[in-house]
XYZ file of C-alpha atoms in Angstrom:
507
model
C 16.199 -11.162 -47.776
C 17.480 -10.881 -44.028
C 16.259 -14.080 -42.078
C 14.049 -12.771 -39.762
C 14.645 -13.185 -36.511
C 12.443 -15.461 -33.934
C 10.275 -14.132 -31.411
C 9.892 -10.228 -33.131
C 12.834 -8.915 -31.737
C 13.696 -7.646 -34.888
C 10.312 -5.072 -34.312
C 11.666 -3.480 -30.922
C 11.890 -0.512 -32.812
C 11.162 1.443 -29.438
C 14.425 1.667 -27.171
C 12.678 0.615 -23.800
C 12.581 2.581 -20.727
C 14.719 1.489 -18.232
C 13.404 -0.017 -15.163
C 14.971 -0.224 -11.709
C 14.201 -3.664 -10.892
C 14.361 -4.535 -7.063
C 16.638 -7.404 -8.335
C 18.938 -5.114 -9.975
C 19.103 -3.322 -6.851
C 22.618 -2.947 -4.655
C 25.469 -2.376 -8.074
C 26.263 1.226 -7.426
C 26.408 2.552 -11.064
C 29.605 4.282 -12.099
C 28.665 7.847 -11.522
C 26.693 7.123 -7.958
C 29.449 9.577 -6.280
C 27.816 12.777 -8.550
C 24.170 11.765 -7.430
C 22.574 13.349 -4.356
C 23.060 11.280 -1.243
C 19.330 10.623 -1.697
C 19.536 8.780 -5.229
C 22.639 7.095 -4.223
C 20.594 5.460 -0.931
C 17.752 3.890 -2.993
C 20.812 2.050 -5.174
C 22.575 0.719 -1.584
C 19.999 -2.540 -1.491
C 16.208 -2.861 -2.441
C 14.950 -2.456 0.849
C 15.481 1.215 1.285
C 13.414 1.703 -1.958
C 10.752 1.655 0.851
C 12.537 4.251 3.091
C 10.465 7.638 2.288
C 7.000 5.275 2.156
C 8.098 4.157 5.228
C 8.941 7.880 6.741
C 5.475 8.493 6.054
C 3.757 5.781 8.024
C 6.052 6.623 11.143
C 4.282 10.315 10.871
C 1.294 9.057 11.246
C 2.414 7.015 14.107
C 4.722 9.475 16.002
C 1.913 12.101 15.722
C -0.954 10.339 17.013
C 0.598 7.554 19.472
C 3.620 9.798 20.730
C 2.592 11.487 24.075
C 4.548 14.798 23.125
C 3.332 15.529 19.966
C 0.719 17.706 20.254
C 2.426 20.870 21.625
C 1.854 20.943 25.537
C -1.328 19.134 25.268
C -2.715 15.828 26.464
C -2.367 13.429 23.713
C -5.526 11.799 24.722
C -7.416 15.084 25.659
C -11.109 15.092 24.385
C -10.321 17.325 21.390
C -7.067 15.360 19.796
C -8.846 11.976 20.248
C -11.929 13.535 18.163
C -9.177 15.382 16.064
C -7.535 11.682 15.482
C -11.018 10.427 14.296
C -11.236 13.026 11.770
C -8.022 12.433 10.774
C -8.980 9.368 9.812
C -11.811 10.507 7.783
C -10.029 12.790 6.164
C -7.326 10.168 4.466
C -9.975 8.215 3.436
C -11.917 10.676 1.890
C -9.701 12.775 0.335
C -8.228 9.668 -1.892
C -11.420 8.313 -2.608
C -12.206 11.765 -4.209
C -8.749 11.367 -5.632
C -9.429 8.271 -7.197
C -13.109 9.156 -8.763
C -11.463 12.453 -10.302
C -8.383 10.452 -11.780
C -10.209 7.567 -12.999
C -8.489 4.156 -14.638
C -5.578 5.898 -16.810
C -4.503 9.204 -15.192
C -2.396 9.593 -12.472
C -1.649 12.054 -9.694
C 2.098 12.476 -10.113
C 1.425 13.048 -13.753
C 0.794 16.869 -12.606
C 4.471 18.052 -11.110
C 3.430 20.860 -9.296
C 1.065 17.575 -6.740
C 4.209 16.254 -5.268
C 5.628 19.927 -4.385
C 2.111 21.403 -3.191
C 1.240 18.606 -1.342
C 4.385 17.770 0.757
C 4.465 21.778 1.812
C 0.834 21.738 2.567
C 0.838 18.525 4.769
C 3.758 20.438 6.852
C 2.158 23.133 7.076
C -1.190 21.387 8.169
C 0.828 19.353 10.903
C 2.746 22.283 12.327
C -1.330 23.780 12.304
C -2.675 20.966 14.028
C 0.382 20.056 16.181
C 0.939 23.825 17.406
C -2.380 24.754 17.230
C -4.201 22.753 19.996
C -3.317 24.883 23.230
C -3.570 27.864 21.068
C -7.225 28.328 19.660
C -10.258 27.975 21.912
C -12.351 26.467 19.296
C -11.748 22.278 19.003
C -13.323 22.892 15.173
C -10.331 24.295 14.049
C -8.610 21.680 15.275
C -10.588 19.179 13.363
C -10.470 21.213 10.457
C -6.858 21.217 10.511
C -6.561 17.786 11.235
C -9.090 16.607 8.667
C -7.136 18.384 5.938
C -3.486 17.053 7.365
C -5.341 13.250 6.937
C -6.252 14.509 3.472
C -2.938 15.575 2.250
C -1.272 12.437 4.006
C -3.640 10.272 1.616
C -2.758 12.246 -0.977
C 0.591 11.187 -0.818
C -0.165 7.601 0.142
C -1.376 7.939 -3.592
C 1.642 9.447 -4.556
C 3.820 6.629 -2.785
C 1.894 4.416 -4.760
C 2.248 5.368 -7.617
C 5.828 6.516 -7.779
C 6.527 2.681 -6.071
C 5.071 1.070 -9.115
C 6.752 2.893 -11.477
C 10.077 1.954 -9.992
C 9.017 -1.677 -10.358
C 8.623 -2.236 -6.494
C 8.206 -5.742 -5.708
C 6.133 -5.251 -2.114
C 7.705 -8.041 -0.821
C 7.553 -8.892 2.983
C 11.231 -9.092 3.448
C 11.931 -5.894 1.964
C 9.401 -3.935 2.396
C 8.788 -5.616 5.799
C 12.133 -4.588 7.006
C 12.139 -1.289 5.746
C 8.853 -0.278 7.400
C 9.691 -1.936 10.963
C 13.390 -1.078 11.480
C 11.883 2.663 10.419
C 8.694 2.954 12.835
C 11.150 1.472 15.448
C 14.673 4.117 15.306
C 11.393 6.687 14.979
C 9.718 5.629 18.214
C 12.723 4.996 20.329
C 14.290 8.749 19.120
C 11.397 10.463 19.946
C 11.395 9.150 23.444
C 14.453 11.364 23.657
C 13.306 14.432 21.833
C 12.420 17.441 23.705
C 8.953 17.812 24.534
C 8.427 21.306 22.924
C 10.184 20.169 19.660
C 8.381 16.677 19.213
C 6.383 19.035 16.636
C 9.102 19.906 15.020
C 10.431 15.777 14.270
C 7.211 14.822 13.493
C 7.196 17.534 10.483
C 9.972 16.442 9.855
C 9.526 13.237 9.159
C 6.336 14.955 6.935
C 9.457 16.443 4.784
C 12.030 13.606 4.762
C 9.136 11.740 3.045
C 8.491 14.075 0.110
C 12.131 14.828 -0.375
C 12.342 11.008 -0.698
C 9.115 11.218 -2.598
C 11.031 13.662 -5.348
C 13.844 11.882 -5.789
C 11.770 8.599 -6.703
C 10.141 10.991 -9.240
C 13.941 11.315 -11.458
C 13.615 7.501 -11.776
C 13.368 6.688 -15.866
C 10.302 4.126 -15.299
C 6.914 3.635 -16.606
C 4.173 2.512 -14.924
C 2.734 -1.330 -16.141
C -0.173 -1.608 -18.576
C -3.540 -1.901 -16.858
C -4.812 -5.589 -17.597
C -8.277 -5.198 -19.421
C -10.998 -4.614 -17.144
C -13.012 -8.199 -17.926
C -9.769 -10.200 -17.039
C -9.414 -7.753 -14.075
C -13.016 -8.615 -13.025
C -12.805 -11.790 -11.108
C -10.228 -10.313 -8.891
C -12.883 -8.234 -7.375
C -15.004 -10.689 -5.306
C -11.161 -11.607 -3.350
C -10.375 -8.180 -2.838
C -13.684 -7.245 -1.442
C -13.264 -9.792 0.653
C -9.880 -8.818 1.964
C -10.846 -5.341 2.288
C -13.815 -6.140 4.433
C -12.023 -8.646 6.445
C -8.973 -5.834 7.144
C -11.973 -3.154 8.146
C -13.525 -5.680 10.478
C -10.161 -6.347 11.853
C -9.399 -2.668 12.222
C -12.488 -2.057 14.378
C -12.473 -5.021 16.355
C -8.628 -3.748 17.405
C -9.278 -0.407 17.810
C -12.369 -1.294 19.946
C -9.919 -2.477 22.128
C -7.700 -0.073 22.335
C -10.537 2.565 22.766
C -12.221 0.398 25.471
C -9.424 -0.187 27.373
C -8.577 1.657 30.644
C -5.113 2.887 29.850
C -4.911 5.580 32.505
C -4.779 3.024 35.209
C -1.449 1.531 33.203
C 1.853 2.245 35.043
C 3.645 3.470 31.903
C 0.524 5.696 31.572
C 0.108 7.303 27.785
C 3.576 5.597 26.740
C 1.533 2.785 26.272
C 1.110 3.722 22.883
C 4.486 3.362 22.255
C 5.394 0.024 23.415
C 1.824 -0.682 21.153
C 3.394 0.590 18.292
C 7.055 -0.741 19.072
C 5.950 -3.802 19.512
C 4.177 -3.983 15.900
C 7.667 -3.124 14.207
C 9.757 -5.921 16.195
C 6.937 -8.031 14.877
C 7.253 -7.169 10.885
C 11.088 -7.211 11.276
C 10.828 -10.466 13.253
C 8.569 -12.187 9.917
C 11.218 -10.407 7.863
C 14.264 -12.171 9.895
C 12.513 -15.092 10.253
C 12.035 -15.396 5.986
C 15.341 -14.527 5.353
C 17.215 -16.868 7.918
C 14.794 -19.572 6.646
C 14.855 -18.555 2.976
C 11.024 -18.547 2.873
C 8.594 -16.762 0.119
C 6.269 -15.657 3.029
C 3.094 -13.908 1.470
C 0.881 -11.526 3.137
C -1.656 -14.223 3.103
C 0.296 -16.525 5.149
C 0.462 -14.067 7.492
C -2.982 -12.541 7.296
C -5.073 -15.092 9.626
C -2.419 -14.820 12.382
C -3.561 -11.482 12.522
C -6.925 -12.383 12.964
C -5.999 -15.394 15.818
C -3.987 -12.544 17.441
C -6.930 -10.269 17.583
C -8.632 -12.989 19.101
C -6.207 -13.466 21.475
C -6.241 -9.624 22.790
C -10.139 -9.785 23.031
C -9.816 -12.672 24.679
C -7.487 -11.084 27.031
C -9.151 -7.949 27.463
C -12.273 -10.772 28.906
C -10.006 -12.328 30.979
C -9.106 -10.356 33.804
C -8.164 -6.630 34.509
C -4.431 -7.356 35.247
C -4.388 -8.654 31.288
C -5.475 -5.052 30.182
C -2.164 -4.046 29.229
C -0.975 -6.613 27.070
C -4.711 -6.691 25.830
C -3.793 -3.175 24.136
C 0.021 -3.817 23.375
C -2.054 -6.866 21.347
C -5.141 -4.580 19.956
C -2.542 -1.397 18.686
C 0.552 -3.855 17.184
C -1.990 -6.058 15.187
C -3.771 -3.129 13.403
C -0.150 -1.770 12.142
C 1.227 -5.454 10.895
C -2.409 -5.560 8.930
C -2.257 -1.653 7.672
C 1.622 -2.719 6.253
C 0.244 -6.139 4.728
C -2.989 -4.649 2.783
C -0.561 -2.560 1.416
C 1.812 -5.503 0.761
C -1.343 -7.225 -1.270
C -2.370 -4.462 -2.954
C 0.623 -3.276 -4.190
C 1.657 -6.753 -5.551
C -1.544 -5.863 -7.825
C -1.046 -2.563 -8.796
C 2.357 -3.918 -9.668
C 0.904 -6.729 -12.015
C -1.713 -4.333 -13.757
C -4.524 -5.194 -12.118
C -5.571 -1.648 -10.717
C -4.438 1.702 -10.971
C -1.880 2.167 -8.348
C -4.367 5.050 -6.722
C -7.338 2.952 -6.410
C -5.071 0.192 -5.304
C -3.292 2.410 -2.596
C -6.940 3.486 -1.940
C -8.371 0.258 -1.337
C -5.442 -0.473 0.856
C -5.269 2.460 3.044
C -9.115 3.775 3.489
C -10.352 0.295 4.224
C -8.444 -0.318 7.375
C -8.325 3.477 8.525
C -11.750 3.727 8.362
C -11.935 0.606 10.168
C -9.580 1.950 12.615
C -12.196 5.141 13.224
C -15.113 3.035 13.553
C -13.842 1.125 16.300
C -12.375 3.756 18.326
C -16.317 5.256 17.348
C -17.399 2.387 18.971
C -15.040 2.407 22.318
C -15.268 6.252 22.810
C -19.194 5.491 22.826
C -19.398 3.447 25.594
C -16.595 4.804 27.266
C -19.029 7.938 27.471
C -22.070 6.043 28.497
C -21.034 3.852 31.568
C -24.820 3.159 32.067
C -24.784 1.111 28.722
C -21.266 0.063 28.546
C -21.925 -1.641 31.967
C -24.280 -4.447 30.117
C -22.737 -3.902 26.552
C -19.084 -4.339 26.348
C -19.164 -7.867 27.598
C -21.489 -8.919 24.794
C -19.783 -6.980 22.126
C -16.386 -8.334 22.933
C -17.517 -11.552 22.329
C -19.339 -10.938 18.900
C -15.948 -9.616 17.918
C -14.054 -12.693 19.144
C -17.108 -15.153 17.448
C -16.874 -13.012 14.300
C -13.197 -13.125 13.865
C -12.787 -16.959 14.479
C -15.888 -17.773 11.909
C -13.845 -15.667 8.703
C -10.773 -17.576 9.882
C -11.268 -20.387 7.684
C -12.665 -18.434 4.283
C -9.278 -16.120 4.833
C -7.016 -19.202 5.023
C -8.584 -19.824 1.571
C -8.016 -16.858 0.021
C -4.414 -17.981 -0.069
C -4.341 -20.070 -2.955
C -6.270 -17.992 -4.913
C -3.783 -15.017 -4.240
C -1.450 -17.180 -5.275
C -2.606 -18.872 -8.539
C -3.995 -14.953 -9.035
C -0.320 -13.672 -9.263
C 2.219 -16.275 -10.284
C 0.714 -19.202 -11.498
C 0.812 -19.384 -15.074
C -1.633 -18.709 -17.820
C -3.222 -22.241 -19.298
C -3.050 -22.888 -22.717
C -7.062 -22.604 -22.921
C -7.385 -19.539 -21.488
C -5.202 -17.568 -24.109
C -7.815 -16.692 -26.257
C -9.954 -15.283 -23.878
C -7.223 -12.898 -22.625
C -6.313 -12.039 -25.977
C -9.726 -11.197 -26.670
C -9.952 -8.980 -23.830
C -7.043 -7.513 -24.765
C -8.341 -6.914 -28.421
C -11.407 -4.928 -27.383
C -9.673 -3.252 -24.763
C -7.276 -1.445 -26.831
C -9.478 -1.307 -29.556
C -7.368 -3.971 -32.327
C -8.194 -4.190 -35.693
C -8.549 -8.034 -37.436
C -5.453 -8.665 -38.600
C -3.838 -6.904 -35.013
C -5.789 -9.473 -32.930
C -5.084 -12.507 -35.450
C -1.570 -11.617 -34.947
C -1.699 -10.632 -31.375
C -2.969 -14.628 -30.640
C -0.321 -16.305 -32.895
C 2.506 -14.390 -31.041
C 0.370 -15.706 -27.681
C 0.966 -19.064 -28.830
C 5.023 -18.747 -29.373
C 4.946 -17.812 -33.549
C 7.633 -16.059 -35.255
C 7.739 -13.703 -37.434
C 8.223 -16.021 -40.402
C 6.076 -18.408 -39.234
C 2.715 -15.787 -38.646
C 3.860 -14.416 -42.184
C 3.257 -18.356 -43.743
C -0.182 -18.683 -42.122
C -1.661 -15.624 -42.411
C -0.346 -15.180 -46.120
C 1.187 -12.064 -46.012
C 5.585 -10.803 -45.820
C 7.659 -10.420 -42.914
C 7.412 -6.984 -43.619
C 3.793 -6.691 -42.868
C 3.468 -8.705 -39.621
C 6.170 -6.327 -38.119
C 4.220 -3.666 -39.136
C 1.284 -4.771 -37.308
C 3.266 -5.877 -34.235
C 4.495 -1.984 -34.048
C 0.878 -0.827 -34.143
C -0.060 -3.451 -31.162
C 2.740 -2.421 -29.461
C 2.022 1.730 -29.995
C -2.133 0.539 -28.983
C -1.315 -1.334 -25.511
C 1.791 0.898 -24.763
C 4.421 -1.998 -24.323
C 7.774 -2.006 -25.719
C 8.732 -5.170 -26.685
C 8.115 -9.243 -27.006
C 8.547 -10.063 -23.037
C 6.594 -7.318 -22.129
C 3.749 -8.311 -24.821
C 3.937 -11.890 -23.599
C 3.904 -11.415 -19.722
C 1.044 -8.652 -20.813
C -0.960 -11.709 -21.976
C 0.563 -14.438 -18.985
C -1.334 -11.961 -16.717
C 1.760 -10.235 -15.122
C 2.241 -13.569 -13.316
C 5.709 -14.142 -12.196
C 7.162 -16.290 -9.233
C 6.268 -14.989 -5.676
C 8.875 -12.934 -3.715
């Protein structure tokens, strides 16, 4: 008989799908000059993986912080500023309906007709919204249209998600980081330079770069990772709650800032937003710069309580004295964008493992700080419309914030190592047979399937399984198909970094 070979290679009976690893990233295959221009960018250098995902966070910034993109219209007039609110809402809501209706093991690109319907709706929405405002007399409309435009946008954050997993996206500070600043910035500068009437027109445009970007990810041959079982997934929830609360108390304590400010007495006037915005991409690329020249693994959690010592600082600011007020907002606007980038940064690094769906992790990512975002602008339109209680309020509420912030520093600087041992460090030896028993009544194993499944866990052969449990060669491989077919995997390394947790070293 045919020695069998070590480690069941022999059973990798399924040819595996390729995957477009971020690390494979940058050799132009043979044929590149017969793909579309598109294709051939995402194979330049990993970065630009990010390019489309990126497109789509500079729409939401050129059309709400850009002062000519609402077509001959304030961009702070009453009925946009209520129309940014619902905005808000919308994204939020619509993917947490999105998420409820999909559940653990569907997803929302697994429909082709989403990706198409969506992308032309959100254009069509924006050109609605954007076009729309001097046009009707009723500001409802423009809410509705602006609620479902914020809808549709999450919709696709979903589909970014998920089409960024599949291609094996490694949400990595440098790259992604780079991507997502040197993006928002050429955005922001160009529009500066973009004819008032046609700032509607980029700003859609930008709406359709990112779903044409969005398609071509699609004609990637990936698969998306195996959800870990939901009781080793479990413990994970008590830090993400945590960092999703933290981000939404983060979100409103900024954006009570910016809302609270008086920005009409700033020279630059509504181009405030701008520099705000500008000066939140430097910052990414600047962390990005800085870990490359330095060759540092810089994780969103290193980052994360800077962001909370910076919102400090603008509050702090904003107390200090009226000629501070500007750089008290530059401070409030750039912080929320580095934090919106970096939940997505964390989250995606566990949708990426298998810890969540990508939806619900793009969910928990996105809703959390945007709905932070829209109570704290709540919050600073509401006293900025009652002077008589603003007058004794703000002072004390500025300094809860501040107070607030600087007590979760601390607990946030822990969360660090737990992130980290969470995703890369690795598996000890007496907790393999609790994983592989979550993994046996998650997919349902029979005996002899989970018997197997805990001797490959512990480095067996195929020989060597086949002299303990009795039985031939034959057999074992037999069962290690039918494990294979039950958790969807392909082959040994996948089945053994299934079982290490998806724990690899940090990028």
């Amino acid at each position: 008989m045919q020695d069998t070979r070590s480690a069941l290679d022999e059973v990798e009976e399924h040819e595996p799908i390729q995957s477009v690893d971020e690390n494979t990233l940058g050799e132009s295959p043979k044929n590149a000059t017969r793909q579309p221009v598109v294709d051939r960018l995402m194979t330049v250098h990993p970065a630009l993986k990010y390019l489309g995902f990126s497109l789509l966070m500079a729409y939401h910034y050129l059309m709400w912080f850009c002062p000519s993109s609402f077509f001959k219209t304030d961009l702070l007039a009453a009925s946009v500023t209520v129309a940014w609110l619902w905005n808000l809402v919308g994204t939020a809501f619509f993917m947490i309906v999105a998420v409820v209706l999909l559940g653990r093991k569907r997803h929302l690109s697994d429909y082709p007709w989403v990706m198409r319907i969506v992308t032309v709706l959100l254009i069509v929405a924006t050109a609605l919204l954007l076009y729309g405002a001097p046009i009707t007399s009723s500001s409802y409309v423009i809410y509705i249209f602006s609620f479902i435009a914020g809808g549709l946008e999450g919709l696709m954050w979903i589909l970014w998600g998920e089409s960024l997993t599949r291609a094996r996206a490694n949400f990595s500070v440098v790259h992604i980081g780079t991507t997502f600043g040197a993006t928002v910035l050429v955005v922001m500068v160009v529009s500066l330079f973009v004819p008032a009437d046609f700032s509607p027109l980029f700003v859609m445009l930008l709406a359709a770069l990112s779903g044409v970007f969005l398609y071509a990810h699609k004609k990637i041959p990936t698969t998306y990772p195996v959800l870990l079982p939901r009781d080793t997934v479990k413990p994970t929830f008590s830090s993400v709650l945590a960092v999703c609360s933290v981000g939404c108390f983060t979100g409103v304590a900024c954006y009570y800032l910016v809302a609270i400010v008086p920005w009409e007495h700033f020279a630059v006037g509504e181009h405030i937003f701008v520099i705000g915005v500008v000066t939140g991409a430097l910052l990414i690329l600047l962390v990005s710069g800085l870990s490359v020249l330095f060759k540092a693994k810089a994780s969103m959690f290193k980052l994360f309580p800077y962001y909370l010592v910076f919102a400090i600082v603008g509050l702090t600011l904003f107390q200090s004295h009226e000629s501070l007020y500007p750089l008290a907002f530059v401070v409030g606007l750039s912080v929320s964008s580095l934090l919106e980038i970096s939940l997505i940064m964390y989250f995606g690094t566990l949708m990426r493992r298998g810890f969540f769906a990508p939806a619900l992790a793009v969910t928990f990512s996105v809703a959390s700080i945007r709905i932070g975002i829209a109570l704290g602008n709540c919050l600073g339109l509401f006293y900025e419309r009652h002077a008589d209680i603003a007058q004794f309020a703000v002072t004390p509420t500025t300094l809860i914030f501040i107070c607030v912030l600087a007590f979760v520093l601390v607990p946030v600087g822990k969360l660090e190592p737990r992130f980290i041992a969470l995703t890369t460090a690795p598996v000890a030896p007496s907790q393999i047979d609790t994983i592989c028993s979550q993994i046996i009544a998650e997919f349902k194993l029979s005996e002899r399937e989970g018997q197997i499944l805990k001797l490959i866990a512990r480095g067996n052969t195929v020989n060597s399984i086949a002299n303990k449990l009795v039985i031939s060669p034959h057999t074992v491989n037999t069962h290690i198909r039918h494990i294979y077919d039950k958790v969807g995997i392909h082959k040994r390394g996948e089945l053994l970094e299934y079982i290490n947790m998806k724990k690899e070293e940090q990028v």
